[in-house]
Coordinates of C-alpha atoms in Angstrom, one line a residue:
Chain A
M1 CA 193.0 193.4 -68.3
C2 CA 194.2 190.3 -69.8
P3 CA 193.1 189.6 -73.4
C4 CA 193.9 186.0 -73.4
R5 CA 191.7 184.9 -70.5
P6 CA 188.5 186.8 -70.7
A7 CA 186.6 184.0 -69.0
R8 CA 187.3 185.0 -65.4
T9 CA 185.5 188.3 -65.6
L10 CA 182.3 186.7 -66.7
R11 CA 181.9 185.2 -63.3
N12 CA 181.2 188.6 -61.7
V13 CA 178.4 189.3 -64.1
I14 CA 176.8 185.9 -63.5
G15 CA 177.5 186.2 -59.8
M16 CA 175.7 189.6 -59.6
T17 CA 172.7 188.6 -61.6
R18 CA 172.2 185.2 -60.2
T19 CA 172.7 185.7 -56.5
T20 CA 170.9 187.9 -54.1
G21 CA 171.5 189.3 -50.7
K22 CA 174.2 187.6 -48.7
R23 CA 175.9 185.9 -51.6
A24 CA 175.9 189.0 -53.9
A25 CA 178.0 190.7 -51.3
E26 CA 180.4 187.8 -51.4
S27 CA 180.6 187.8 -55.1
Q28 CA 182.2 191.2 -55.0
E29 CA 185.3 189.5 -53.7
P30 CA 186.3 187.5 -56.7
A31 CA 186.2 190.5 -58.9
G32 CA 189.3 192.0 -57.3
R33 CA 191.2 188.7 -57.0
A34 CA 190.3 187.5 -60.5
T35 CA 191.5 190.7 -62.1
S36 CA 194.7 190.8 -60.2
T37 CA 195.4 187.1 -61.2
Q38 CA 194.9 188.0 -64.8
A39 CA 197.0 191.1 -64.6
A40 CA 199.8 189.1 -63.1
G41 CA 199.4 186.0 -65.1
C42 CA 198.3 186.4 -68.7
P43 CA 200.7 183.6 -69.8
G44 CA 200.4 181.0 -72.6
A45 CA 199.1 181.5 -76.1
D46 CA 197.0 178.4 -75.8
S47 CA 194.0 180.3 -74.4
T48 CA 190.6 178.9 -74.9
P49 CA 188.1 180.6 -77.0
P50 CA 185.4 182.5 -75.2
G51 CA 182.1 180.8 -74.6
P52 CA 180.5 178.6 -72.0
A53 CA 182.5 176.2 -69.8
V54 CA 180.3 173.2 -70.5
V55 CA 177.7 172.5 -73.2
F56 CA 175.7 169.3 -73.4
T57 CA 173.5 168.9 -76.4
A58 CA 171.0 166.0 -76.3
A59 CA 173.6 163.7 -74.7
V60 CA 172.6 160.1 -74.3
K61 CA 174.6 157.3 -72.7
T62 CA 173.3 153.8 -72.2
F63 CA 174.9 150.9 -70.4
G64 CA 174.2 147.2 -71.0
T65 CA 173.2 145.2 -68.0
P66 CA 172.2 141.6 -67.7
G67 CA 168.6 142.8 -67.4
G68 CA 168.7 145.0 -70.5
T69 CA 170.0 148.4 -71.1
V70 CA 169.9 151.4 -68.8
R71 CA 169.8 154.9 -70.1
A72 CA 172.1 156.5 -67.5
V73 CA 172.0 159.8 -69.3
D74 CA 168.9 160.3 -71.3
G75 CA 169.0 163.4 -73.4
I76 CA 170.7 166.1 -71.3
D77 CA 170.8 169.7 -72.6
L78 CA 172.9 171.9 -70.3
T79 CA 175.0 175.0 -70.5
V80 CA 177.3 176.1 -67.7
G81 CA 178.8 179.5 -67.9
R82 CA 182.3 180.3 -66.9
G83 CA 182.8 181.1 -63.3
E84 CA 179.6 179.4 -62.2
T85 CA 179.5 177.0 -59.3
V86 CA 176.9 174.4 -60.3
A87 CA 175.6 171.4 -58.2
L88 CA 174.4 168.3 -59.9
L89 CA 171.8 167.1 -57.5
G90 CA 170.1 163.8 -57.6
R91 CA 169.7 160.4 -55.9
N92 CA 172.2 157.6 -56.3
G93 CA 171.8 156.3 -59.8
A94 CA 170.2 159.6 -61.1
G95 CA 173.0 159.8 -63.7
K96 CA 175.4 162.2 -61.9
S97 CA 178.5 160.1 -62.2
T98 CA 177.8 159.2 -65.8
T99 CA 177.3 162.9 -66.6
I100 CA 180.7 163.7 -65.0
G101 CA 182.3 160.7 -66.8
L102 CA 181.0 162.1 -70.1
L103 CA 182.4 165.6 -69.2
L104 CA 185.8 164.2 -68.5
G105 CA 186.0 162.1 -71.6
L106 CA 186.1 158.9 -69.6
D107 CA 183.0 157.8 -71.5
T108 CA 181.7 159.0 -74.9
P109 CA 178.0 159.7 -75.5
D110 CA 176.0 157.3 -77.6
S111 CA 174.5 160.3 -79.3
G112 CA 174.5 164.0 -78.8
T113 CA 177.6 166.1 -78.0
V114 CA 179.6 167.2 -75.0
R115 CA 181.8 170.3 -75.3
L116 CA 184.2 171.6 -72.6
L117 CA 185.5 175.1 -73.0
G118 CA 184.9 174.9 -76.8
R119 CA 186.7 171.5 -77.2
D120 CA 185.9 167.9 -76.9
P121 CA 186.4 166.6 -73.4
E122 CA 189.5 164.6 -74.1
S123 CA 191.4 167.4 -75.6
A124 CA 190.3 169.8 -72.8
V125 CA 191.7 167.3 -70.3
R126 CA 195.0 167.0 -72.3
A127 CA 195.3 170.8 -72.5
G128 CA 195.1 171.0 -68.7
L129 CA 191.9 173.0 -68.6
V130 CA 190.2 170.5 -66.3
G131 CA 190.8 169.1 -62.8
A132 CA 188.7 166.3 -61.3
M133 CA 188.0 164.5 -58.1
L134 CA 186.5 161.1 -59.0
Q135 CA 184.1 159.3 -56.8
E136 CA 185.9 156.0 -56.4
G137 CA 189.5 157.1 -56.0
R138 CA 191.3 155.7 -53.0
P139 CA 194.8 156.8 -51.8
I140 CA 197.8 155.2 -53.5
P141 CA 200.4 153.8 -51.2
R142 CA 203.9 155.0 -50.4
V143 CA 203.7 158.6 -51.5
T144 CA 203.4 161.8 -49.5
V145 CA 200.7 164.4 -50.0
R146 CA 203.2 167.0 -51.2
E147 CA 204.8 164.6 -53.7
L148 CA 201.5 163.6 -55.1
V149 CA 200.3 167.2 -55.5
R150 CA 203.6 168.3 -56.9
F151 CA 203.5 165.5 -59.5
V152 CA 199.9 166.3 -60.6
A153 CA 200.7 170.1 -60.8
S154 CA 203.7 169.4 -63.0
T155 CA 201.5 167.9 -65.7
Y156 CA 199.6 171.1 -66.1
P157 CA 200.8 174.1 -68.2
R158 CA 200.2 176.8 -65.5
P159 CA 199.8 175.1 -62.1
L160 CA 199.4 176.7 -58.8
P161 CA 202.5 176.8 -56.6
V162 CA 202.4 173.6 -54.7
A163 CA 202.3 175.3 -51.3
E164 CA 199.3 177.4 -52.4
A165 CA 197.5 174.3 -53.7
L166 CA 198.1 172.5 -50.4
A167 CA 196.9 175.6 -48.4
L168 CA 193.8 176.0 -50.5
A169 CA 192.8 172.5 -50.0
G170 CA 193.6 172.7 -46.3
V171 CA 196.2 169.9 -46.3
S172 CA 199.3 171.9 -45.4
A173 CA 199.4 170.5 -41.9
Y174 CA 199.9 166.9 -43.1
A175 CA 201.7 167.6 -46.4
D176 CA 204.6 165.3 -45.6
R177 CA 202.6 162.4 -44.4
R178 CA 201.8 159.5 -46.7
V179 CA 198.4 159.7 -48.3
D180 CA 197.5 156.1 -47.4
K181 CA 198.0 156.9 -43.7
L182 CA 195.4 159.6 -43.5
S183 CA 191.8 159.7 -42.3
G184 CA 188.8 159.7 -44.6
G185 CA 188.3 163.4 -44.4
Q186 CA 191.9 164.2 -44.9
T187 CA 192.1 161.8 -47.9
Q188 CA 189.1 163.6 -49.4
R189 CA 190.8 166.9 -49.1
V190 CA 194.0 165.5 -50.6
R191 CA 192.0 164.5 -53.6
F192 CA 190.6 168.0 -53.7
A193 CA 194.1 169.3 -53.7
V194 CA 194.9 167.0 -56.7
A195 CA 191.9 168.4 -58.5
L196 CA 192.9 172.0 -58.1
A197 CA 196.7 171.6 -58.2
G198 CA 196.9 172.5 -61.9
D199 CA 194.8 175.6 -61.5
P200 CA 192.4 174.4 -64.2
E201 CA 189.7 176.5 -65.6
L202 CA 187.1 174.0 -64.6
I203 CA 187.0 171.5 -61.8
M204 CA 184.6 168.6 -61.3
L205 CA 184.0 166.9 -58.0
D206 CA 182.0 163.7 -58.0
E207 CA 180.2 163.4 -54.6
P208 CA 183.2 165.0 -52.9
T209 CA 181.7 164.6 -49.4
A210 CA 180.4 161.1 -49.8
A211 CA 181.2 159.0 -46.7
L212 CA 182.4 161.9 -44.6
D213 CA 181.1 162.8 -41.2
V214 CA 179.5 166.2 -40.5
E215 CA 182.7 167.8 -39.2
A216 CA 184.8 166.7 -42.1
R217 CA 182.1 167.7 -44.5
R218 CA 182.0 171.2 -43.1
A219 CA 185.7 171.5 -43.3
F220 CA 185.7 170.4 -46.9
W221 CA 183.2 172.9 -48.0
E222 CA 185.1 175.7 -46.3
S223 CA 188.2 174.8 -48.4
M224 CA 186.0 174.6 -51.4
R225 CA 184.5 178.0 -50.9
S226 CA 187.9 179.6 -50.6
Y227 CA 188.7 178.0 -54.0
T228 CA 185.5 179.2 -55.8
R229 CA 186.3 182.7 -54.7
R230 CA 189.2 182.6 -57.1
G231 CA 186.6 182.6 -60.0
N232 CA 187.1 179.1 -61.4
T233 CA 184.2 177.2 -62.7
V234 CA 183.2 174.4 -60.4
L235 CA 180.8 171.5 -61.0
F236 CA 180.1 169.1 -58.2
S237 CA 177.6 166.3 -57.7
T238 CA 175.8 165.6 -54.5
H239 CA 172.6 163.9 -53.2
Y240 CA 172.1 166.4 -50.4
L241 CA 169.8 169.4 -51.1
E242 CA 171.4 171.4 -48.2
E243 CA 174.9 170.8 -49.6
A244 CA 173.9 171.9 -53.1
D245 CA 172.0 174.9 -51.7
G246 CA 174.8 176.1 -49.5
N247 CA 177.6 175.8 -51.9
A248 CA 176.4 176.4 -55.5
D249 CA 175.1 179.4 -57.4
R250 CA 172.9 177.1 -59.4
I251 CA 171.4 173.6 -58.9
V252 CA 170.7 171.2 -61.7
V253 CA 168.4 168.4 -60.5
L254 CA 168.9 165.1 -62.3
D255 CA 166.6 162.1 -62.2
R256 CA 166.8 159.0 -64.2
G257 CA 169.2 160.6 -66.6
R258 CA 167.2 163.7 -67.3
I259 CA 167.2 167.2 -65.9
V260 CA 164.1 167.8 -64.0
A261 CA 164.8 171.2 -62.5
D262 CA 167.5 173.9 -63.0
G263 CA 167.8 177.1 -61.1
S264 CA 169.2 178.9 -58.1
G265 CA 169.1 177.3 -54.7
E266 CA 166.3 179.7 -53.8
A267 CA 164.2 178.7 -56.8
I268 CA 164.6 175.0 -56.2
R269 CA 163.9 175.5 -52.5
H270 CA 160.8 177.4 -53.3
A271 CA 159.5 174.9 -55.7
A272 CA 160.2 172.1 -53.2
A273 CA 158.5 174.1 -50.4
E274 CA 155.4 174.5 -52.6
R275 CA 155.3 170.8 -53.2
S276 CA 155.6 170.3 -49.6
A277 CA 152.6 172.5 -48.9
A278 CA 150.6 170.9 -51.6
A279 CA 151.3 167.4 -50.6
G280 CA 149.7 166.8 -47.2
G281 CA 151.7 163.8 -46.2
Q282 CA 153.2 160.5 -46.8
V283 CA 151.9 157.1 -46.0
S284 CA 154.2 154.0 -46.4
V285 CA 153.3 150.3 -46.0
D286 CA 155.1 147.1 -46.7
L287 CA 154.5 146.3 -50.3
P288 CA 151.2 144.3 -50.6
D289 CA 151.2 140.9 -52.2
G290 CA 149.6 142.2 -55.3
G291 CA 152.4 144.8 -55.7
A292 CA 151.9 148.5 -55.9
K293 CA 149.3 148.2 -58.7
G294 CA 146.2 150.2 -58.1
L295 CA 147.5 152.1 -55.1
E296 CA 147.7 155.3 -57.1
L297 CA 143.9 155.2 -57.5
L298 CA 143.2 155.3 -53.7
P299 CA 141.6 158.5 -52.3
G300 CA 144.0 161.4 -51.9
V301 CA 147.0 159.7 -53.4
L302 CA 149.2 161.9 -55.6
G303 CA 152.0 159.5 -56.3
V304 CA 153.3 156.1 -55.5
E305 CA 156.9 154.9 -55.3
V306 CA 158.4 151.6 -54.4
R307 CA 161.6 151.6 -52.4
G308 CA 163.1 148.7 -50.7
G309 CA 160.0 146.5 -50.5
R310 CA 157.9 149.5 -49.2
A311 CA 155.2 151.4 -51.0
L312 CA 155.5 155.1 -50.4
L313 CA 152.3 157.0 -51.1
R314 CA 152.3 160.8 -51.3
T315 CA 148.9 161.9 -50.4
E316 CA 146.9 165.1 -50.0
D317 CA 144.6 163.4 -47.5
P318 CA 146.5 161.0 -45.3
D319 CA 143.4 159.9 -43.3
A320 CA 141.4 159.0 -46.3
T321 CA 144.4 157.1 -47.7
V322 CA 144.9 155.1 -44.5
V323 CA 141.3 154.1 -44.3
A324 CA 141.3 153.0 -47.9
L325 CA 144.5 151.0 -47.3
A326 CA 142.9 149.4 -44.3
R327 CA 140.0 148.3 -46.5
L328 CA 142.4 146.6 -48.8
G329 CA 144.1 144.9 -45.9
A330 CA 147.4 146.5 -46.9
V331 CA 148.5 148.0 -43.6
R332 CA 151.5 145.9 -42.7
G333 CA 154.1 148.2 -41.2
I334 CA 152.1 151.3 -41.9
E335 CA 153.7 154.7 -41.2
V336 CA 152.2 158.1 -41.6
G337 CA 154.2 161.3 -41.7
R338 CA 154.4 164.8 -43.0
V339 CA 156.4 165.4 -46.2
T340 CA 159.7 167.0 -45.3
L341 CA 161.4 169.5 -47.4
E342 CA 163.9 166.9 -48.5
D343 CA 161.0 164.5 -49.4
A344 CA 159.3 167.2 -51.3
F345 CA 162.5 168.0 -53.2
L346 CA 162.8 164.4 -54.0
S347 CA 159.2 164.4 -55.3
L348 CA 160.6 166.7 -58.0
T349 CA 162.6 163.8 -59.1
S350 CA 159.7 161.3 -59.4
P351 CA 157.1 163.0 -61.4
P352 CA 153.6 161.6 -61.4
P353 CA 151.6 160.2 -63.0
S354 CA 153.9 157.3 -63.9
P355 CA 156.0 156.5 -60.8
P356 CA 158.7 153.8 -61.2
L357 CA 157.2 150.6 -60.0
S358 CA 160.4 148.8 -60.3
P359 CA 163.3 151.1 -60.4
S360 CA 165.9 149.9 -62.9
P361 CA 169.4 149.3 -61.5
S362 CA 171.6 152.3 -62.0
P363 CA 175.3 152.1 -63.1
D364 CA 176.2 153.3 -59.7
E365 CA 174.5 150.5 -58.0
R366 CA 175.8 147.9 -60.4
A367 CA 179.3 149.1 -59.6
G368 CA 178.6 148.0 -56.1
H369 CA 177.8 151.2 -54.4
P370 CA 175.2 150.6 -51.7
K371 CA 171.8 151.9 -52.4
E372 CA 170.9 154.7 -50.1
T373 CA 167.4 155.6 -49.2
V374 CA 167.3 159.4 -49.0
Chain B
M1 CA 206.5 162.6 -67.8
F2 CA 209.8 162.9 -65.9
A3 CA 207.8 163.8 -62.8
Y4 CA 205.8 160.7 -63.2
V5 CA 208.8 158.5 -63.6
V6 CA 210.3 160.1 -60.4
L7 CA 207.0 159.5 -58.5
E8 CA 206.8 155.9 -59.6
I9 CA 210.5 155.1 -58.8
R10 CA 210.0 156.7 -55.4
R11 CA 207.0 154.5 -54.7
T12 CA 208.8 151.4 -55.8
L13 CA 211.9 152.0 -53.8
R14 CA 209.8 152.6 -50.7
D15 CA 208.2 149.2 -51.1
T16 CA 210.1 147.0 -48.6
A17 CA 208.6 143.8 -50.0
F18 CA 209.9 144.7 -53.4
L19 CA 213.4 145.4 -52.1
V20 CA 213.5 142.1 -50.2
L21 CA 212.0 139.9 -52.9
G22 CA 213.6 141.7 -55.9
T23 CA 217.0 142.4 -54.5
G24 CA 217.6 140.4 -51.3
M25 CA 216.3 137.1 -52.6
P26 CA 218.5 136.9 -55.7
V27 CA 221.6 137.8 -53.8
L28 CA 220.8 135.3 -51.1
M29 CA 220.0 132.6 -53.7
Y30 CA 223.2 133.3 -55.5
L31 CA 225.3 133.0 -52.5
L32 CA 223.6 129.8 -51.5
F33 CA 223.8 128.2 -54.9
T34 CA 227.5 128.9 -55.3
N35 CA 228.7 128.2 -51.8
L36 CA 226.8 125.1 -50.7
G37 CA 227.9 121.8 -52.2
G38 CA 229.0 122.4 -55.7
A39 CA 232.0 120.9 -57.4
G40 CA 234.0 121.0 -60.6
D41 CA 234.6 124.3 -62.3
Y42 CA 234.0 126.2 -59.2
D43 CA 235.0 129.7 -60.4
E44 CA 233.3 129.3 -63.7
W45 CA 230.0 128.4 -62.0
K46 CA 230.3 131.4 -59.7
A47 CA 230.5 133.7 -62.7
A48 CA 227.8 131.9 -64.6
S49 CA 225.5 131.7 -61.7
M50 CA 226.1 135.4 -61.0
V51 CA 224.8 136.2 -64.5
G52 CA 221.9 133.9 -64.1
M53 CA 220.8 135.2 -60.7
A54 CA 221.3 138.8 -61.8
A55 CA 219.1 138.1 -64.7
Y56 CA 216.6 136.3 -62.4
G57 CA 216.6 139.3 -60.0
A58 CA 216.0 141.7 -63.0
L59 CA 213.1 139.5 -64.0
V60 CA 211.5 139.6 -60.6
S61 CA 211.9 143.4 -60.3
A62 CA 210.7 144.0 -63.8
M63 CA 207.6 141.8 -63.6
S64 CA 206.6 143.1 -60.2
I65 CA 205.5 146.3 -61.9
G66 CA 202.4 144.3 -62.9
T67 CA 201.3 143.9 -59.4
G68 CA 201.7 147.7 -58.8
I69 CA 199.7 148.5 -61.9
A70 CA 197.0 146.1 -61.1
S71 CA 196.6 147.6 -57.6
D72 CA 196.7 151.1 -58.9
K73 CA 193.9 150.1 -61.2
S74 CA 191.8 148.8 -58.4
L75 CA 192.5 151.9 -56.3
G76 CA 191.1 154.1 -59.1
W77 CA 194.5 155.8 -59.6
L78 CA 194.7 154.9 -63.3
R79 CA 191.4 156.5 -63.8
Q80 CA 192.6 159.6 -62.0
L81 CA 195.7 159.7 -64.3
R82 CA 193.3 159.7 -67.2
V83 CA 191.8 163.0 -66.1
I84 CA 195.1 164.9 -65.7
P85 CA 197.0 166.2 -68.8
L86 CA 199.5 163.3 -68.7
G87 CA 198.1 161.4 -71.7
P88 CA 197.7 157.6 -71.8
G89 CA 200.8 157.0 -74.0
R90 CA 203.0 158.9 -71.6
A91 CA 201.5 157.2 -68.6
V92 CA 202.4 153.8 -70.0
L93 CA 205.8 154.9 -71.2
G94 CA 206.6 156.6 -67.8
R95 CA 205.6 153.4 -66.1
A96 CA 207.9 151.3 -68.3
V97 CA 210.8 153.7 -67.8
S98 CA 210.4 153.7 -64.0
C99 CA 210.3 149.9 -64.2
V100 CA 213.5 149.6 -66.1
V101 CA 215.2 152.0 -63.6
T102 CA 214.1 150.0 -60.6
V103 CA 215.7 146.9 -62.1
L104 CA 219.1 148.4 -61.8
P105 CA 219.6 148.0 -58.0
T106 CA 218.9 144.3 -58.3
V107 CA 221.4 143.7 -61.0
V108 CA 224.1 145.7 -59.3
A109 CA 223.5 144.0 -55.9
V110 CA 224.0 140.5 -57.4
L111 CA 227.1 141.6 -59.4
L112 CA 228.5 143.1 -56.2
A113 CA 228.0 139.9 -54.3
G114 CA 229.8 138.1 -57.1
A115 CA 232.7 140.5 -57.1
L116 CA 233.1 141.1 -53.3
V117 CA 232.0 137.8 -51.8
N118 CA 232.7 135.2 -54.5
D119 CA 235.8 136.8 -56.0
V120 CA 234.5 136.8 -59.5
R121 CA 237.2 138.7 -61.6
L122 CA 236.2 140.4 -64.8
A123 CA 237.7 143.3 -66.8
V124 CA 236.2 146.7 -66.2
W125 CA 234.5 146.8 -69.6
Q126 CA 232.9 143.4 -68.9
W127 CA 231.3 144.7 -65.7
V128 CA 230.0 147.8 -67.4
V129 CA 228.6 145.9 -70.4
L130 CA 227.1 143.3 -68.1
V131 CA 225.2 145.9 -66.1
L132 CA 224.0 147.6 -69.3
L133 CA 222.9 144.5 -71.0
L134 CA 221.1 143.0 -68.0
W135 CA 219.5 146.4 -67.5
V136 CA 218.3 147.1 -70.9
G137 CA 217.5 143.5 -71.6
A138 CA 214.9 143.6 -68.8
L139 CA 212.6 145.8 -71.0
P140 CA 210.6 142.9 -72.5
F141 CA 209.8 141.7 -69.1
C142 CA 208.7 145.1 -67.9
L143 CA 206.3 145.1 -70.9
L144 CA 205.1 141.6 -69.9
G145 CA 204.5 142.8 -66.4
I146 CA 202.7 145.9 -67.6
G147 CA 200.5 143.8 -69.9
N148 CA 199.6 141.5 -66.9
G149 CA 198.9 144.5 -64.7
Y150 CA 196.5 146.2 -67.0
R151 CA 194.7 143.0 -67.8
L152 CA 194.4 141.3 -64.5
T153 CA 193.3 141.8 -60.9
P154 CA 196.1 142.4 -58.3
Q155 CA 195.7 138.8 -57.0
S156 CA 195.8 137.1 -60.3
T157 CA 198.7 139.3 -61.5
G158 CA 200.7 138.0 -58.5
V159 CA 199.9 134.4 -59.4
V160 CA 200.6 134.8 -63.1
N161 CA 203.8 136.7 -62.5
M162 CA 205.0 134.0 -60.2
A163 CA 204.2 131.3 -62.7
C164 CA 206.0 133.2 -65.5
L165 CA 209.1 133.8 -63.3
M166 CA 209.4 130.2 -62.2
G167 CA 209.0 129.0 -65.8
F168 CA 211.4 131.5 -67.2
A169 CA 214.0 130.9 -64.5
V170 CA 214.0 127.1 -64.9
V171 CA 213.5 126.7 -68.6
G172 CA 215.6 129.7 -69.4
G173 CA 218.5 128.3 -67.4
L174 CA 218.8 131.1 -64.9
W175 CA 219.0 128.9 -61.8
F176 CA 220.8 125.9 -63.3
P177 CA 222.6 125.6 -66.6
L178 CA 220.5 124.3 -69.4
E179 CA 223.0 121.5 -70.0
A180 CA 221.7 120.0 -66.8
F181 CA 218.3 119.4 -68.3
P182 CA 217.3 116.6 -70.7
G183 CA 218.1 117.6 -74.3
W184 CA 214.5 118.3 -75.4
L185 CA 213.9 120.7 -72.5
G186 CA 217.2 122.4 -73.3
S187 CA 216.2 123.1 -76.9
V188 CA 212.8 124.4 -75.7
G189 CA 214.6 126.6 -73.3
E190 CA 216.6 128.3 -76.0
F191 CA 213.4 129.8 -77.3
T192 CA 212.4 131.4 -74.1
P193 CA 213.0 135.1 -73.6
A194 CA 214.9 134.5 -70.3
Y195 CA 217.4 132.3 -72.1
G196 CA 218.2 135.0 -74.6
F197 CA 218.4 137.6 -71.8
A198 CA 220.9 135.5 -69.8
E199 CA 222.9 134.6 -72.9
L200 CA 223.7 138.3 -73.4
G201 CA 225.3 138.2 -70.0
R202 CA 227.0 134.9 -70.4
S203 CA 228.7 135.9 -73.6
T204 CA 229.9 139.0 -71.9
V205 CA 231.5 137.0 -69.1
A206 CA 233.1 134.8 -71.7
A207 CA 234.4 138.0 -73.3
E208 CA 232.7 137.2 -76.6
L209 CA 230.3 139.0 -78.8
P210 CA 226.7 137.7 -78.3
T211 CA 225.6 135.5 -81.2
A212 CA 222.7 136.6 -83.3
G213 CA 220.4 133.9 -82.0
P214 CA 219.7 135.2 -78.5
V215 CA 219.6 138.8 -79.6
V216 CA 217.0 138.1 -82.3
M217 CA 215.1 135.9 -79.9
L218 CA 215.0 138.6 -77.3
G219 CA 214.1 141.2 -79.9
A220 CA 211.2 139.1 -81.0
W221 CA 209.9 138.7 -77.5
L222 CA 210.2 142.4 -77.0
V223 CA 207.8 142.9 -79.9
V224 CA 205.4 140.2 -78.6
F225 CA 205.3 141.5 -75.0
G226 CA 205.1 145.1 -76.3
A227 CA 202.0 144.2 -78.4
Y228 CA 200.6 142.4 -75.3
A229 CA 201.1 145.5 -73.1
V230 CA 199.5 147.8 -75.7
A231 CA 196.5 145.4 -76.2
S232 CA 196.0 145.1 -72.4
Y233 CA 196.2 148.8 -71.9
R234 CA 193.6 149.4 -74.7
R235 CA 191.3 146.9 -73.1
S236 CA 191.6 148.4 -69.7
A237 CA 191.0 151.9 -71.0
R238 CA 187.5 150.8 -71.9
T239 CA 186.8 149.7 -68.4
V240 CA 189.1 151.7 -66.1

């Protein structure tokens, strides 16, 4: 048992208590590996003090925009234990990237604190405790995968052997090709290799599968799972419920800079399913001339949201709502449908009774990322 | 940081455009300028132009780092560097060192053309000192390029670099001797960094110690461009 790195054993405790059934069985596996790693390694006197991997205390970050300020992170309190795999789930603009930016010291909070492994983020990065895959990174020209990974590894105090890092990320097959000559899925995995090359305590992946097709996405998560089995703490962001559920021990749902739900995939799924049962359906129409004002008062309506020139009404009685809309003459482009699990989950992120009538532009969108309707 | 220097040098030397523009062009221009037309002190001009063109080539290579940095910035690579344990100071220093190293092939190529094609004859110590001075003297221009790269977009870096190069080459007397210009332009030229840079080489060829003027001038520009690079870097750190 290694005295200088107590963190890795914690994972097993968390894994056992947090997961049930299928995944509890899997979590037996890291126990053996983590211990053997520690027994073999135990290097460096610069061990981090015990404690959680991540602590946010009332963190706030605002950005100035031409139309005023946006509170991208609006009072987040969050503790992530060592060895946990946590998904930050939310729509585009929910504050995921800003949260990760704060964690990496790329931004500093306006108020509140962010601590990483007992340090401020910048010094944790400098100490080589963190690896990251940023959202907007594109491959740099004229360098091979192996050269890139070797360089990044060399900056860390206790890196993985390069061959192992390449294998873990699943990029060995094209290690000697230039990174700017690879496909989107391959590039994404190279960036994953860069994040894990230093064998950091904590890795952060900002929307690691954005813009990947289904096949590449599946391959990516396979690599990712083989990495989490080593017992490292992983934090990733996504806007897919399934992806969060399938790959994280714990899901933190963000909306407009706040945490609106936090629990195991099962718990979130359950809450979402309950919503789905409670909410009978969804009616959407082109936004009436008078705007969405008053629509929430119509019979059966539980909540109203405006997205892309459409008014989306969650209703417990679709028929009554449609009749009422017809009376108002607001039936242009009307669509009626059942609330899906995904919609219900998203309803977690737009709590009634005050739906956003004009969603404020998020930092993500300002940066030119296309808005996606989930 | 050594690994970073190696990575950047590798990337630079694999850049065909860089090799052609930075090394091939100065050699070609040197051979053209010294073998077409021309009269009078033929051999002297061959040696003087060799120094001027080597200096010009060093300038092109040094400042081209700006384009590299600007494009790295737009690719998100600089941001990625900020989340590995490299540290911002070492990232900039590593870039500057790799820049200075990639200047060397250019200087050597032009000097070789002088020795082998144009029969320029100098003592061994003169060749050695010439290479060293032209090499180390390129540092201020690396810093200027770095400052441009951190501050500007890839496109505008290219334009600004080109304007700086042309201005320096003409006014600093790298292409034609300053004596060929009207007097007032000549005296302006003596204050440019490129003139001081080339003077180091010219005095070596003349087997003299460089006078204090150009050395001080180049040192002053080193400080100015260094401050510019640091200021640009700080500014980009807020947005990168």
